[in-house]
PDB file of C-alpha atoms in Angstrom:
ATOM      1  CA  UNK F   3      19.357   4.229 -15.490  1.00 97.00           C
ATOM      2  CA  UNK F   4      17.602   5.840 -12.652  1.00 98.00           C
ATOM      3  CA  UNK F   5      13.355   5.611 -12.707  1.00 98.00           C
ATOM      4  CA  UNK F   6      10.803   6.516  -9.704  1.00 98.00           C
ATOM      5  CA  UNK F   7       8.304   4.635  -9.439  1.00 98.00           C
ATOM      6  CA  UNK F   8       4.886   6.658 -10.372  1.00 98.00           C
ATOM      7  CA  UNK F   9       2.520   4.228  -9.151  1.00 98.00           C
ATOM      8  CA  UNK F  10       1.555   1.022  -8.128  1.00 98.00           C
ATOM      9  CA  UNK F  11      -1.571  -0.930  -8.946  1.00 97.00           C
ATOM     10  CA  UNK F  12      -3.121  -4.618 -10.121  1.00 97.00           C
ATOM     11  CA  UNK F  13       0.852  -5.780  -9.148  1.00 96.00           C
ATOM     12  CA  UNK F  14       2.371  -3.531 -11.659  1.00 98.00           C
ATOM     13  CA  UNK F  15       4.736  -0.280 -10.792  1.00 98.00           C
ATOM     14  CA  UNK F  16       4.399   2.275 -13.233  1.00 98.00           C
ATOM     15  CA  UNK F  17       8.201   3.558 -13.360  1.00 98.00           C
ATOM     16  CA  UNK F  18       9.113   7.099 -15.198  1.00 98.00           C
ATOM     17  CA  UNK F  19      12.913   7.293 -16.439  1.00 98.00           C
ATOM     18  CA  UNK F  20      14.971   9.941 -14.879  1.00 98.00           C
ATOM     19  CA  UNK F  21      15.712  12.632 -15.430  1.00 96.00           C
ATOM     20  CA  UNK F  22      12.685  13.706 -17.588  1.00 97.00           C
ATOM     21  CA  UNK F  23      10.167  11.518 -16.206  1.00 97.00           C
ATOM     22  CA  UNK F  24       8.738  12.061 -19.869  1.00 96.00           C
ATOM     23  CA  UNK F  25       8.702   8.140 -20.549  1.00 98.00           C
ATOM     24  CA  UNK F  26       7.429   5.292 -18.662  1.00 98.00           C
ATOM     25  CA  UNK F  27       6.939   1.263 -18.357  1.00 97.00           C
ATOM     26  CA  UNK F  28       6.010  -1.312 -16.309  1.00 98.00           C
ATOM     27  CA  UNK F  29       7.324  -3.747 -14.361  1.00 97.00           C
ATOM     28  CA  UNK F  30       5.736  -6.439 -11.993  1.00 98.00           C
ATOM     29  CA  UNK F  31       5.924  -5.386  -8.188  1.00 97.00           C
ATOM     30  CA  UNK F  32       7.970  -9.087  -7.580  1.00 97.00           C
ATOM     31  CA  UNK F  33      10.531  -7.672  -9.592  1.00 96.00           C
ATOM     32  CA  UNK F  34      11.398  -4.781  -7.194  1.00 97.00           C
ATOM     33  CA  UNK F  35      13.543  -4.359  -3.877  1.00 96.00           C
ATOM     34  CA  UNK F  36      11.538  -5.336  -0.998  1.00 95.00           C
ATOM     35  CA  UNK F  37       9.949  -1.977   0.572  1.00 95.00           C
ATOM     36  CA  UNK F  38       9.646  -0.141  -2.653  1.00 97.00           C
ATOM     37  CA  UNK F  39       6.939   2.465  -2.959  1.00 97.00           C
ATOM     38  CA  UNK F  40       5.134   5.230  -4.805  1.00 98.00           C
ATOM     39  CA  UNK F  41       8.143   8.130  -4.878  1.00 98.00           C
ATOM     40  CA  UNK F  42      11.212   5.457  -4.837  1.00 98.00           C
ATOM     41  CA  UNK F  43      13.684   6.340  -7.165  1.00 98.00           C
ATOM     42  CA  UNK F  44      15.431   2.866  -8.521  1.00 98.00           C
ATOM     43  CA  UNK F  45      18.615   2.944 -10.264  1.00 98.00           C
ATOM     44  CA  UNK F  46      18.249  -0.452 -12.784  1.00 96.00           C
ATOM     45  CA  UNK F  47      21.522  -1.565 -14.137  1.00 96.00           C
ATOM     46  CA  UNK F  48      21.863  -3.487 -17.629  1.00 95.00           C
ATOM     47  CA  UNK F  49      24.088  -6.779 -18.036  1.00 96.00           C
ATOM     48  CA  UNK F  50      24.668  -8.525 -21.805  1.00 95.00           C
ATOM     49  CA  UNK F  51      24.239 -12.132 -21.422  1.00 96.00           C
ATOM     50  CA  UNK F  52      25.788 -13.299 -24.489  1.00 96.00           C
ATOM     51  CA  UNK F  53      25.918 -17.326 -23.193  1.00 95.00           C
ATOM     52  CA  UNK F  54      22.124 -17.139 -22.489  1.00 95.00           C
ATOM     53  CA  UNK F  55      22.085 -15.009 -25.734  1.00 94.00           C
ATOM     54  CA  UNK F  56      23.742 -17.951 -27.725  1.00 94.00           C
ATOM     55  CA  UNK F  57      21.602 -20.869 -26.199  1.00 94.00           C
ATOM     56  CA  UNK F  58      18.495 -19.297 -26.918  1.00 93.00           C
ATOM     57  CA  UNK F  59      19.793 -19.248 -30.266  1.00 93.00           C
ATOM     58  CA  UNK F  60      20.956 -22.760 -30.657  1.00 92.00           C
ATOM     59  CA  UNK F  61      17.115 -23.938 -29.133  1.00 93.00           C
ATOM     60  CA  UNK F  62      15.466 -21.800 -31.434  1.00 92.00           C
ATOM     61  CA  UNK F  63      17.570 -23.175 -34.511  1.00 91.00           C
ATOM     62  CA  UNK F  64      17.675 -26.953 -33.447  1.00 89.00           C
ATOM     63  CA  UNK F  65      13.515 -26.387 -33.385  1.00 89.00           C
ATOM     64  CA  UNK F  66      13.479 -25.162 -36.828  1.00 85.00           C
ATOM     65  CA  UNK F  67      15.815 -27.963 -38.037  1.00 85.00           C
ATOM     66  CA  UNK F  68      13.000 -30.594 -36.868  1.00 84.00           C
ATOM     67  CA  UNK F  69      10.326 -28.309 -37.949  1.00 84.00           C
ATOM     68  CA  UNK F  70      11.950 -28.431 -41.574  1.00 83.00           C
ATOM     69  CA  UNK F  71      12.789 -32.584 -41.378  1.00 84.00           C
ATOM     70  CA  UNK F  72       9.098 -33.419 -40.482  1.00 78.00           C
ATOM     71  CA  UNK F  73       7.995 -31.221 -43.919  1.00 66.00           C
ATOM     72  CA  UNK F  74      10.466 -33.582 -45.651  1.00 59.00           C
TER      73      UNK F  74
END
């Protein structure tokens, strides 16, 4: 996915999604390539992380099984 970024303020980029530039969201300035500025076009790239996926699920469902033994 391709964005440019609208504008930055308060340490938050405004980015618009190519090729439209018809929706928008923000992002905090950290989280972009060094030198990036009002008018960079980004491309952002997606990656599943199914192992991180799975051991936020076992955390969350090992915190309900001791939220459901101290109501017993």
């Amino acid at each position: 996915m391709k964005v440019t970024v609208d504008k930055i303020e308060n340490g938050k980029a405004r980015l618009l999604i190519r090729p439209q530039e018809k929706e928008d969201f923000l992002l905090p300035v950290e989280e972009l390539p060094a030198k990036t500025a009002e008018g960079s076009i980004l491309e952002i790239n997606f990656e599943l992380k199914e192992a991180e996926k799975k051991a936020a699920e076992k955390r969350v469902s090992s915190l309900f099984d001791k939220l459901k033994n101290k109501k017993s």
